[in-house]
Amino acid sequence: MGGVFVAWVALIPASHEMAADAWQSINAILKDVVEQRYLSLVLPWKHSPYEDAILFEYMALGTANPVWWQRCTDRLNNTIGQSSQQVARLALFDGLCGLGWTVEHISQVLNEQASKTQPVAVAAQDESRDDLNEEVDTAVVGRLPSAKHARVFDLISGLVGQGVYLLERWPSGRSEQGLRSVITALNEIAEHGLGTSTWRTMPHLLPDRERNLWPDGYYNLGVAHGVPGVLQFLWQVTGTRIEAETVTRLLDETIAWLVAQSGSDKQRLRFKAWVSAGGKSSDARPVWCYGDLGVAAVLVQVAEGRRNDVLDTLVSEMLETCLKLPFESYNVQDAGLCHGASGVAHIYNRLYQRLGDQRFRDAALVWYERILRMSTPGTGVGGYSKYATTGPGGTAAWEPWPGLLDGSIGIALALLAAVTPVEPRWDRLMLLSSRFAEKTISGHAGTPLV
């Protein structure tokens, strides 16, 4: 599946028939986020305003308008000044690691931009500038030894998410020390079998309804909360050479375990949402957080990095199935990244940029069109709302939701990745790309996947 490097391309350039509508949606979301209109809405959630800064950053990169850089840094500085609530949680999403990741990511990009125009001055500045994440490092590294006892290993709020922050930092600050602690903790809480390793979501971490169904916990097979997230993180860590022997062993053993969980029918979706030790399972729709599309987006990276023919074959079969699915099979209700139309569109965009298969481009464009059709101007945040249910068997409701993962900010970022030639490195947060992976994009002439 490998190839040669080419630059990120805009699937929806200015000449495309969807371009005007895409920019209209982006600008509507930006207007509401700039004005922080969501602050006046009565919602049962706490927004992480550093996510606003990520949106402004990619608007600045996509338009070369310095106003967006000013808004980006202003919003981020305000968030840092009011970050006491985030300190209570280490989580990558809505926690200290998310704030730290954003600070690091934006700082790196700003330095890259500055070095293009004044490299000498920037080099001198870099030698003396303060480390904005020094306190975050201290908090994260200080709490990691106790993290293994909580046994929360996932991307959203656990060890993998903390590791993603440390990978963004590496080799700065205490990132190496922190990554060693994350690897140690993952190794200690793993369930090791004969040539396999995996991680079980313990019952005390489940909501009451799921705990009643799964009293011994289960093995989560989704990217957001499960073993595929651990796998992609381990693969990224190989780029640092930290704890190389342990990481390589865990990586290969996790691959073996995860492949064994895939179904054998090539015409059907291969991965469940989760599976119990006794073999009971729950179906998954093919979106980012759970299901074949998200898992394939992880496995395609690992397969290339490990030169693994078994993974190559499995990924090819999974993606062939996803491409043939009717729209209804995705069971998408809203436009968010996590389990909505933006996540599906963005993954297909990533796959096209990575593999060069025209079918992924075509699929992405179909899903971007669906995103635009979901817009209802004057509602939600920039015309988009989140479809949510309250409690088991609860009623469904449409709620204004600005967040990156499942709200309007994520929708705008996915659209920006389609209309600008700027690589969306923000999707490292979702394990859809990596700092350490060599770009292996096969070009855009359109080569068959299998």
Short mmCIF file of C-alpha atoms in Angstrom, two decimals:
data_model
loop_
_atom_site.label_atom_id
_atom_site.label_comp_id
_atom_site.label_asym_id
_atom_site.label_seq_id
_atom_site.Cartn_x
_atom_site.Cartn_y
_atom_site.Cartn_z
CA MET A 1 0.00 0.00 0.00
CA GLY A 2 3.01 2.31 0.12
CA GLY A 3 4.17 4.92 -2.36
CA VAL A 4 5.98 8.22 -2.76
CA PHE A 5 5.38 11.55 -1.09
CA VAL A 6 3.03 14.07 -2.64
CA ALA A 7 1.55 17.18 -1.07
CA TRP A 8 -1.90 17.28 0.46
CA VAL A 9 -4.43 18.29 -2.17
CA ALA A 10 -7.78 20.04 -1.82
CA LEU A 11 -10.58 17.67 -2.83
CA ILE A 12 -12.92 20.64 -3.15
CA PRO A 13 -10.91 23.45 -4.83
CA ALA A 14 -12.44 26.86 -5.54
CA SER A 15 -13.67 25.66 -8.94
CA HIS A 16 -15.64 22.74 -7.47
CA GLU A 17 -19.43 22.94 -7.38
CA MET A 18 -19.45 22.33 -3.60
CA ALA A 19 -16.82 24.95 -2.76
CA ALA A 20 -19.14 27.90 -2.13
CA ASP A 21 -21.44 25.87 0.15
CA ALA A 22 -18.47 24.40 2.02
CA TRP A 23 -17.00 27.83 2.71
CA GLN A 24 -20.43 29.10 3.73
CA SER A 25 -20.66 26.37 6.38
CA ILE A 26 -17.09 26.96 7.55
CA ASN A 27 -17.69 30.70 7.90
CA ALA A 28 -20.99 30.22 9.71
CA ILE A 29 -19.31 27.95 12.27
CA LEU A 30 -16.38 30.35 12.62
CA LYS A 31 -18.72 33.27 13.26
CA ASP A 32 -20.42 31.47 16.13
CA VAL A 33 -17.12 30.26 17.58
CA VAL A 34 -15.46 33.70 17.34
CA GLU A 35 -18.43 35.26 19.09
CA GLN A 36 -18.59 32.34 21.55
CA ARG A 37 -22.27 32.23 20.90
CA TYR A 38 -22.42 28.82 22.54
CA LEU A 39 -21.75 30.43 25.94
CA SER A 40 -25.29 31.79 25.95
CA LEU A 41 -26.84 28.38 25.35
CA VAL A 42 -28.10 26.23 28.21
CA LEU A 43 -26.28 22.94 27.70
CA PRO A 44 -25.29 20.09 30.02
CA TRP A 45 -21.61 20.13 29.05
CA LYS A 46 -18.36 21.99 29.50
CA HIS A 47 -16.66 23.16 26.34
CA SER A 48 -12.85 23.14 26.07
CA PRO A 49 -12.10 26.53 24.47
CA TYR A 50 -8.60 25.47 23.40
CA GLU A 51 -10.39 23.57 20.62
CA ASP A 52 -11.46 26.97 19.24
CA ALA A 53 -7.76 27.82 18.86
CA ILE A 54 -7.17 24.70 16.73
CA LEU A 55 -9.93 25.78 14.35
CA PHE A 56 -8.50 29.32 14.12
CA GLU A 57 -5.02 27.85 13.51
CA TYR A 58 -6.14 25.85 10.48
CA MET A 59 -8.16 28.77 9.17
CA ALA A 60 -4.95 30.83 9.36
CA LEU A 61 -3.00 28.13 7.52
CA GLY A 62 -5.70 27.69 4.89
CA THR A 63 -6.28 31.39 4.14
CA ALA A 64 -2.92 33.00 5.05
CA ASN A 65 -4.91 35.67 6.90
CA PRO A 66 -2.96 36.89 9.98
CA VAL A 67 -6.20 37.84 11.72
CA TRP A 68 -6.79 34.15 12.40
CA TRP A 69 -3.36 33.72 13.97
CA GLN A 70 -4.17 36.58 16.33
CA ARG A 71 -7.49 35.02 17.24
CA CYS A 72 -5.79 31.66 17.68
CA THR A 73 -3.18 32.92 20.12
CA ASP A 74 -5.64 35.16 21.97
CA ARG A 75 -8.07 32.30 22.53
CA LEU A 76 -5.28 29.94 23.56
CA ASN A 77 -3.75 32.45 25.98
CA ASN A 78 -7.16 33.07 27.55
CA THR A 79 -7.64 29.33 27.94
CA ILE A 80 -4.24 28.88 29.58
CA GLY A 81 -5.07 31.68 32.00
CA GLN A 82 -8.31 29.95 32.99
CA SER A 83 -7.11 26.34 32.93
CA SER A 84 -7.54 25.41 36.59
CA GLN A 85 -10.59 23.27 35.82
CA GLN A 86 -8.73 21.30 33.15
CA VAL A 87 -5.96 20.46 35.62
CA ALA A 88 -8.36 18.19 37.51
CA ARG A 89 -8.37 15.68 34.62
CA LEU A 90 -5.44 14.38 32.59
CA ALA A 91 -7.66 13.46 29.63
CA LEU A 92 -6.65 14.19 26.05
CA PHE A 93 -10.22 15.27 25.34
CA ASP A 94 -11.54 17.91 27.73
CA GLY A 95 -8.54 17.67 30.06
CA LEU A 96 -5.03 18.84 30.79
CA CYS A 97 -3.40 16.70 28.07
CA GLY A 98 -5.74 18.18 25.47
CA LEU A 99 -4.77 21.70 26.49
CA GLY A 100 -1.08 20.76 26.53
CA TRP A 101 -1.30 19.05 23.14
CA THR A 102 -2.91 22.15 21.64
CA VAL A 103 -0.30 24.49 23.10
CA GLU A 104 2.50 22.28 21.77
CA HIS A 105 0.95 21.78 18.35
CA ILE A 106 0.21 25.45 17.76
CA SER A 107 3.65 26.47 19.05
CA GLN A 108 5.34 24.09 16.62
CA VAL A 109 3.28 25.32 13.68
CA LEU A 110 3.88 28.98 14.57
CA ASN A 111 7.63 28.31 14.70
CA GLU A 112 7.46 26.57 11.32
CA GLN A 113 5.63 29.55 9.83
CA ALA A 114 8.05 32.06 11.34
CA SER A 115 11.12 30.12 10.21
CA LYS A 116 9.99 30.46 6.59
CA THR A 117 10.28 34.24 6.76
CA GLN A 118 12.96 34.92 9.40
CA PRO A 119 14.93 31.73 10.17
CA VAL A 120 17.85 33.41 11.95
CA ALA A 121 15.68 35.37 14.35
CA VAL A 122 13.50 32.36 15.10
CA ALA A 123 16.53 30.18 15.80
CA ALA A 124 17.77 32.69 18.34
CA GLN A 125 14.30 32.96 19.87
CA ASP A 126 13.94 29.18 20.17
CA GLU A 127 17.05 28.94 22.33
CA SER A 128 15.63 31.25 24.96
CA ARG A 129 11.84 30.89 24.78
CA ASP A 130 9.97 29.59 27.80
CA ASP A 131 8.59 26.08 27.72
CA LEU A 132 4.85 26.69 27.93
CA ASN A 133 4.17 23.05 28.76
CA GLU A 134 6.68 22.61 31.57
CA GLU A 135 3.95 22.61 34.22
CA VAL A 136 1.76 20.28 32.16
CA ASP A 137 4.67 17.84 31.86
CA THR A 138 5.18 17.92 35.62
CA ALA A 139 1.49 17.26 36.30
CA VAL A 140 1.19 14.46 33.73
CA VAL A 141 4.43 12.68 34.60
CA GLY A 142 3.74 13.05 38.30
CA ARG A 143 0.38 11.32 38.02
CA LEU A 144 1.33 8.55 35.62
CA PRO A 145 2.62 6.05 38.23
CA SER A 146 -0.88 5.96 39.76
CA ALA A 147 -2.64 5.88 36.39
CA LYS A 148 -2.00 2.16 35.93
CA HIS A 149 -4.03 1.40 39.05
CA ALA A 150 -7.07 3.07 37.51
CA ARG A 151 -6.62 0.79 34.47
CA VAL A 152 -7.99 3.45 32.12
CA PHE A 153 -5.97 2.80 28.98
CA ASP A 154 -7.96 4.46 26.19
CA LEU A 155 -7.39 7.44 23.89
CA ILE A 156 -10.19 9.69 25.11
CA SER A 157 -9.31 9.84 28.79
CA GLY A 158 -6.65 7.23 29.56
CA LEU A 159 -3.02 6.24 29.09
CA VAL A 160 -3.06 6.32 25.28
CA GLY A 161 -4.38 9.88 25.32
CA GLN A 162 -1.67 10.92 27.76
CA GLY A 163 0.85 9.22 25.49
CA VAL A 164 -0.44 11.17 22.48
CA TYR A 165 0.26 14.42 24.34
CA LEU A 166 3.77 13.21 25.19
CA LEU A 167 4.40 12.16 21.57
CA GLU A 168 3.49 15.66 20.42
CA ARG A 169 6.03 16.98 22.96
CA TRP A 170 8.82 14.51 22.14
CA PRO A 171 11.74 15.02 22.53
CA SER A 172 11.07 18.19 24.55
CA GLY A 173 10.62 18.53 28.28
CA ARG A 174 9.89 15.36 30.22
CA SER A 175 8.30 13.57 27.27
CA GLU A 176 10.74 10.67 27.25
CA GLN A 177 10.26 10.03 30.96
CA GLY A 178 6.52 10.22 30.53
CA LEU A 179 6.45 7.87 27.55
CA ARG A 180 8.49 5.31 29.48
CA SER A 181 5.92 5.49 32.28
CA VAL A 182 3.01 5.06 29.84
CA ILE A 183 4.64 2.01 28.24
CA THR A 184 5.38 0.50 31.64
CA ALA A 185 1.80 1.01 32.77
CA LEU A 186 0.32 -0.41 29.55
CA ASN A 187 2.57 -3.45 29.82
CA GLU A 188 1.61 -4.05 33.44
CA ILE A 189 -2.16 -3.84 32.94
CA ALA A 190 -2.18 -5.82 29.67
CA GLU A 191 -3.53 -9.35 29.54
CA HIS A 192 -0.74 -11.41 28.00
CA GLY A 193 -1.51 -14.68 26.26
CA LEU A 194 0.42 -17.05 24.04
CA GLY A 195 1.92 -14.55 21.61
CA THR A 196 -0.83 -12.01 22.21
CA SER A 197 -1.47 -8.93 24.34
CA THR A 198 -4.69 -7.02 24.89
CA TRP A 199 -6.43 -4.71 27.33
CA ARG A 200 -9.76 -5.27 29.03
CA THR A 201 -12.14 -2.48 29.94
CA MET A 202 -12.87 -3.28 33.56
CA PRO A 203 -16.47 -3.37 34.84
CA HIS A 204 -16.01 -0.48 37.28
CA LEU A 205 -15.29 1.76 34.27
CA LEU A 206 -18.59 0.95 32.53
CA PRO A 207 -21.91 2.78 32.84
CA ASP A 208 -24.45 0.95 35.01
CA ARG A 209 -26.41 -0.46 32.06
CA GLU A 210 -23.31 -1.86 30.37
CA ARG A 211 -21.95 -3.19 33.67
CA ASN A 212 -25.14 -5.20 34.10
CA LEU A 213 -24.71 -6.67 30.64
CA TRP A 214 -20.95 -7.21 30.97
CA PRO A 215 -20.24 -7.89 34.67
CA ASP A 216 -16.65 -8.94 33.92
CA GLY A 217 -16.00 -6.04 31.57
CA TYR A 218 -15.18 -6.48 27.90
CA TYR A 219 -12.52 -6.00 25.23
CA ASN A 220 -13.27 -2.77 23.41
CA LEU A 221 -12.56 -2.92 19.66
CA GLY A 222 -13.04 0.77 18.84
CA VAL A 223 -10.39 3.42 18.20
CA ALA A 224 -11.71 5.91 20.76
CA HIS A 225 -11.88 3.62 23.79
CA GLY A 226 -10.29 0.35 22.76
CA VAL A 227 -7.40 -1.81 21.66
CA PRO A 228 -6.96 -0.31 18.14
CA GLY A 229 -6.05 2.98 19.82
CA VAL A 230 -3.38 1.24 21.88
CA LEU A 231 -2.05 -0.39 18.73
CA GLN A 232 -1.63 2.86 16.80
CA PHE A 233 0.02 4.52 19.80
CA LEU A 234 2.51 1.66 20.17
CA TRP A 235 3.33 1.93 16.48
CA GLN A 236 3.98 5.65 16.86
CA VAL A 237 6.28 5.05 19.84
CA THR A 238 8.54 2.87 17.68
CA GLY A 239 9.56 6.13 16.00
CA THR A 240 11.12 7.34 19.25
CA ARG A 241 13.05 4.11 20.02
CA ILE A 242 11.89 4.45 23.64
CA GLU A 243 11.61 1.06 25.40
CA ALA A 244 12.13 -0.45 21.95
CA GLU A 245 12.13 -4.12 22.97
CA THR A 246 8.97 -3.88 25.09
CA VAL A 247 7.14 -1.71 22.56
CA THR A 248 7.97 -3.99 19.63
CA ARG A 249 6.84 -7.07 21.53
CA LEU A 250 3.59 -5.41 22.64
CA LEU A 251 2.98 -4.11 19.13
CA ASP A 252 3.34 -7.50 17.45
CA GLU A 253 1.33 -9.27 20.16
CA THR A 254 -1.46 -6.69 19.93
CA ILE A 255 -1.58 -7.09 16.15
CA ALA A 256 -1.93 -10.85 16.61
CA TRP A 257 -4.75 -10.45 19.13
CA LEU A 258 -6.65 -7.85 17.11
CA VAL A 259 -6.44 -9.80 13.84
CA ALA A 260 -7.86 -12.81 15.69
CA GLN A 261 -10.94 -10.74 16.60
CA SER A 262 -11.81 -9.96 12.98
CA GLY A 263 -14.65 -11.87 11.37
CA SER A 264 -13.88 -14.27 8.54
CA ASP A 265 -16.64 -13.25 6.12
CA LYS A 266 -15.00 -10.91 3.58
CA GLN A 267 -18.39 -9.59 2.45
CA ARG A 268 -19.40 -8.35 5.91
CA LEU A 269 -18.09 -5.86 8.46
CA ARG A 270 -15.24 -7.51 10.36
CA PHE A 271 -15.09 -5.86 13.79
CA LYS A 272 -17.63 -5.63 16.59
CA ALA A 273 -17.80 -2.72 19.01
CA TRP A 274 -16.65 -4.96 21.86
CA VAL A 275 -16.42 -8.61 22.78
CA SER A 276 -16.51 -10.42 26.13
CA ALA A 277 -14.16 -13.12 27.31
CA GLY A 278 -17.01 -15.57 26.71
CA GLY A 279 -17.43 -14.52 23.09
CA LYS A 280 -20.52 -12.33 23.39
CA SER A 281 -20.30 -9.16 21.33
CA SER A 282 -22.05 -6.00 20.21
CA ASP A 283 -22.34 -4.82 16.61
CA ALA A 284 -20.66 -1.61 15.44
CA ARG A 285 -21.41 0.80 12.63
CA PRO A 286 -18.38 1.73 10.46
CA VAL A 287 -17.47 5.17 11.81
CA TRP A 288 -14.38 6.58 13.53
CA CYS A 289 -15.00 5.73 17.18
CA TYR A 290 -16.13 2.14 16.54
CA GLY A 291 -16.31 -0.16 13.57
CA ASP A 292 -14.43 -1.10 10.44
CA LEU A 293 -13.72 2.32 8.94
CA GLY A 294 -11.99 3.69 12.03
CA VAL A 295 -10.16 0.42 12.69
CA ALA A 296 -9.01 0.26 9.06
CA ALA A 297 -7.71 3.85 9.28
CA VAL A 298 -5.50 2.70 12.16
CA LEU A 299 -4.48 -0.63 10.66
CA VAL A 300 -3.44 0.88 7.31
CA GLN A 301 -0.82 2.95 9.13
CA VAL A 302 0.47 0.04 11.19
CA ALA A 303 0.53 -2.28 8.18
CA GLU A 304 2.77 0.10 6.26
CA GLY A 305 4.99 0.76 9.25
CA ARG A 306 5.42 -2.93 10.05
CA ARG A 307 5.36 -4.20 6.43
CA ASN A 308 2.73 -6.70 7.54
CA ASP A 309 1.09 -8.64 4.69
CA VAL A 310 -1.64 -10.06 6.94
CA LEU A 311 -2.71 -6.57 7.95
CA ASP A 312 -2.44 -5.37 4.35
CA THR A 313 -4.87 -8.05 3.22
CA LEU A 314 -7.26 -7.47 6.11
CA VAL A 315 -7.32 -3.69 5.57
CA SER A 316 -7.91 -4.11 1.84
CA GLU A 317 -10.85 -6.43 2.47
CA MET A 318 -12.32 -4.15 5.13
CA LEU A 319 -12.12 -1.07 2.94
CA GLU A 320 -13.58 -2.88 -0.04
CA THR A 321 -16.59 -3.74 2.11
CA CYS A 322 -16.94 -0.20 3.47
CA LEU A 323 -16.86 1.29 -0.02
CA LYS A 324 -19.73 -0.96 -1.10
CA LEU A 325 -21.97 -0.24 1.88
CA PRO A 326 -25.18 1.71 1.31
CA PHE A 327 -25.49 4.99 3.19
CA GLU A 328 -28.00 3.52 5.64
CA SER A 329 -25.48 0.95 6.89
CA TYR A 330 -23.34 3.71 8.39
CA ASN A 331 -26.26 4.67 10.64
CA VAL A 332 -25.09 8.29 10.72
CA GLN A 333 -27.42 10.78 12.37
CA ASP A 334 -25.39 13.99 12.57
CA ALA A 335 -22.31 15.58 11.02
CA GLY A 336 -19.70 15.24 13.80
CA LEU A 337 -16.28 13.63 13.52
CA CYS A 338 -16.71 10.93 16.16
CA HIS A 339 -19.61 8.97 14.70
CA GLY A 340 -21.02 11.31 12.09
CA ALA A 341 -20.66 12.32 8.47
CA SER A 342 -17.53 14.46 8.97
CA GLY A 343 -15.62 11.55 10.46
CA VAL A 344 -16.52 9.29 7.55
CA ALA A 345 -15.69 11.98 4.98
CA HIS A 346 -12.39 12.84 6.64
CA ILE A 347 -11.24 9.23 6.91
CA TYR A 348 -11.96 8.67 3.22
CA ASN A 349 -10.07 11.90 2.46
CA ARG A 350 -7.11 10.66 4.54
CA LEU A 351 -7.19 7.30 2.76
CA TYR A 352 -7.20 8.97 -0.64
CA GLN A 353 -4.33 11.28 0.27
CA ARG A 354 -2.42 8.29 1.65
CA LEU A 355 -3.17 5.62 -0.95
CA GLY A 356 -4.17 7.52 -4.07
CA ASP A 357 -7.14 5.29 -4.87
CA GLN A 358 -9.75 7.43 -6.66
CA ARG A 359 -12.57 5.49 -5.05
CA PHE A 360 -11.70 7.02 -1.68
CA ARG A 361 -11.79 10.49 -3.23
CA ASP A 362 -15.21 9.75 -4.71
CA ALA A 363 -16.48 8.38 -1.38
CA ALA A 364 -15.15 11.40 0.50
CA LEU A 365 -16.89 13.80 -1.87
CA VAL A 366 -20.20 11.96 -1.43
CA TRP A 367 -19.89 12.32 2.33
CA TYR A 368 -18.84 15.97 2.17
CA GLU A 369 -22.00 16.62 0.16
CA ARG A 370 -24.02 14.91 2.90
CA ILE A 371 -22.37 17.13 5.52
CA LEU A 372 -23.47 20.22 3.61
CA ARG A 373 -27.01 18.89 3.26
CA MET A 374 -27.17 18.47 7.04
CA SER A 375 -26.74 22.18 7.61
CA THR A 376 -29.74 24.12 8.91
CA PRO A 377 -28.71 27.79 8.89
CA GLY A 378 -29.60 29.72 12.02
CA THR A 379 -29.62 26.67 14.28
CA GLY A 380 -27.06 25.02 16.54
CA VAL A 381 -23.48 26.25 16.18
CA GLY A 382 -23.01 27.48 12.62
CA GLY A 383 -26.03 25.54 11.37
CA TYR A 384 -25.10 22.17 12.89
CA SER A 385 -26.39 20.37 15.97
CA LYS A 386 -25.44 17.16 17.72
CA TYR A 387 -27.86 14.24 17.85
CA ALA A 388 -27.86 12.95 21.42
CA THR A 389 -29.86 10.66 23.66
CA THR A 390 -30.17 10.97 27.42
CA GLY A 391 -29.73 7.77 29.38
CA PRO A 392 -30.70 4.19 28.46
CA GLY A 393 -33.76 4.24 26.27
CA GLY A 394 -33.87 8.02 26.59
CA THR A 395 -35.35 10.43 24.14
CA ALA A 396 -33.26 11.78 21.29
CA ALA A 397 -32.61 15.50 21.00
CA TRP A 398 -30.70 17.89 18.78
CA GLU A 399 -28.28 20.02 20.80
CA PRO A 400 -25.95 22.92 19.89
CA TRP A 401 -22.45 21.54 20.32
CA PRO A 402 -19.21 23.37 19.40
CA GLY A 403 -16.68 20.65 20.29
CA LEU A 404 -13.96 19.22 18.08
CA LEU A 405 -14.76 15.53 18.46
CA ASP A 406 -18.51 15.54 18.00
CA GLY A 407 -19.50 19.14 17.34
CA SER A 408 -19.25 22.03 14.90
CA ILE A 409 -15.53 22.73 15.32
CA GLY A 410 -14.73 19.23 14.08
CA ILE A 411 -17.12 19.69 11.15
CA ALA A 412 -15.37 22.93 10.15
CA LEU A 413 -11.93 21.30 10.45
CA ALA A 414 -12.99 18.40 8.22
CA LEU A 415 -14.37 20.84 5.63
CA LEU A 416 -11.16 22.92 5.76
CA ALA A 417 -9.19 19.73 5.08
CA ALA A 418 -11.28 19.33 1.92
CA VAL A 419 -11.15 22.90 0.60
CA THR A 420 -7.51 23.81 1.36
CA PRO A 421 -4.18 22.14 0.47
CA VAL A 422 -3.16 22.09 4.15
CA GLU A 423 -2.46 18.74 5.78
CA PRO A 424 -4.82 18.38 8.76
CA ARG A 425 -2.30 17.43 11.38
CA TRP A 426 -4.92 18.06 14.04
CA ASP A 427 -6.16 14.52 13.33
CA ARG A 428 -3.21 13.14 15.27
CA LEU A 429 -5.60 13.63 18.19
CA MET A 430 -7.78 10.95 16.59
CA LEU A 431 -4.86 8.65 15.68
CA LEU A 432 -5.53 9.18 11.98
CA SER A 433 -1.97 10.36 11.40
CA SER A 434 1.36 10.43 13.20
CA ARG A 435 4.32 12.70 13.77
CA PHE A 436 6.71 9.87 13.04
CA ALA A 437 5.20 8.16 10.00
CA GLU A 438 6.96 8.64 6.69
CA LYS A 439 4.37 9.84 4.22
CA THR A 440 3.58 6.96 1.92
CA ILE A 441 1.09 8.45 -0.45
CA SER A 442 0.96 6.65 -3.76
CA GLY A 443 -0.10 9.59 -5.87
CA HIS A 444 -3.46 10.49 -7.32
CA ALA A 445 -3.54 8.62 -10.62
CA GLY A 446 -5.82 6.03 -9.05
CA THR A 447 -4.33 2.61 -8.38
CA PRO A 448 -6.58 -0.26 -7.31
CA LEU A 449 -6.57 -1.08 -3.63
CA VAL A 450 -6.45 -4.81 -4.24
#
